Amino acid sequence: MTHHDVVPETEADALLARLRAFEGRPSGPSTQGRDEVNQAMIRHWVDAMGDDNPVYVDEQAARENGFPGVVAPPTMLQAWIMRGYRSQPGGSWQAPKEASGEPSAQEQLFAVLNEAGFTSVVATNCDQEYLRPVVLGDRLAVTSVIDSVSPEKHTGLGDGHFVTTRLEFTDQHGERVATMRFRILRFRPQKARAKADAPLRPRPAVTHDIAFFFEGARQGTLLIQRCAGCGLLRHPPRPACASCGSFDWDTVTASGRGTVYSFVVVHHPQVGGFDYPLPIAVVELEEGTRLVADLIDVDPAQVRIGMPVVAEMVAVDDELTIPMFRPAGARQGAA
Ligand code: ZN
């Protein structure tokens, strides 16, 4: 088995039952906002967001729009109950510690998931519902409940469980002002790929217009498109001639000889499927057109403009053969 052992159904069922036992339990103790809803924090927020709605900063404008006074932007909701960066290892949205020092229900749930191998986390959804405008002077508090834990799901990141937490925001009178559902995926990280299983080069988009080029490469030839109207060579292939407008074309087999017209040596960013440093050249073919290709069997520091090169069709994997260029005269297959 390459990824992970399949958990027998009964074991998965037993785990799910343990996880589901947390549904409906408070994630942790409720949190009281550190500051009342205030103009300074709102002003910083709307400046940062570039939101110039006057109801957030102008008392008269707010009243004219039917509000009792300046209102906070609804999406600031969580700002009013954040506990401060230094006081909360693990992130502001996590449930706080119980006063007793005992692990909160959320911590216990995550411990069960960790133990079962679901050690990675990514937030996936956040839905907020606003029940009334939050105004200057409000003092919010929040309570959170573990709403649901999904059965094991297969996702692009890996297999895992979605954990949804439901939060209720209340004001200084205990009245609800907003609710929020926050969903995370706790997943089993996929094992690092072995070298033999290394990522492939990105696949080229092989359209009707360019299929001949890759088929030619597979056959060991470098084919260049030629306008049947005026004879102009063109690359990359495209449907019509830019010179005479003809849609008719055939191909010529290039000799493969050319010179480096321009080049770069790529160090970063590094994309899977390539080796770095990666010299890439614009090669001017002796037939008179140019193409972009990898340079091989060359010290990147030795590449020069005007350097003579020769094409070689390289099978980079079972499916893909592409032309690359080596210095002319370099021994084929030299390391
Ligand atoms: Zn033409």
Coordinates of C-alpha atoms and ligand atoms in Angstrom, one line a residue, residues 227 230 241 244, ligand 1:
C227 CA 2.5 28.6 -44.4
C230 CA 3.6 32.3 -48.7
C241 CA -0.4 33.0 -41.2
C244 CA -0.7 36.4 -45.7
Ligands
ZN1 ZN 1.6 33.0 -45.3

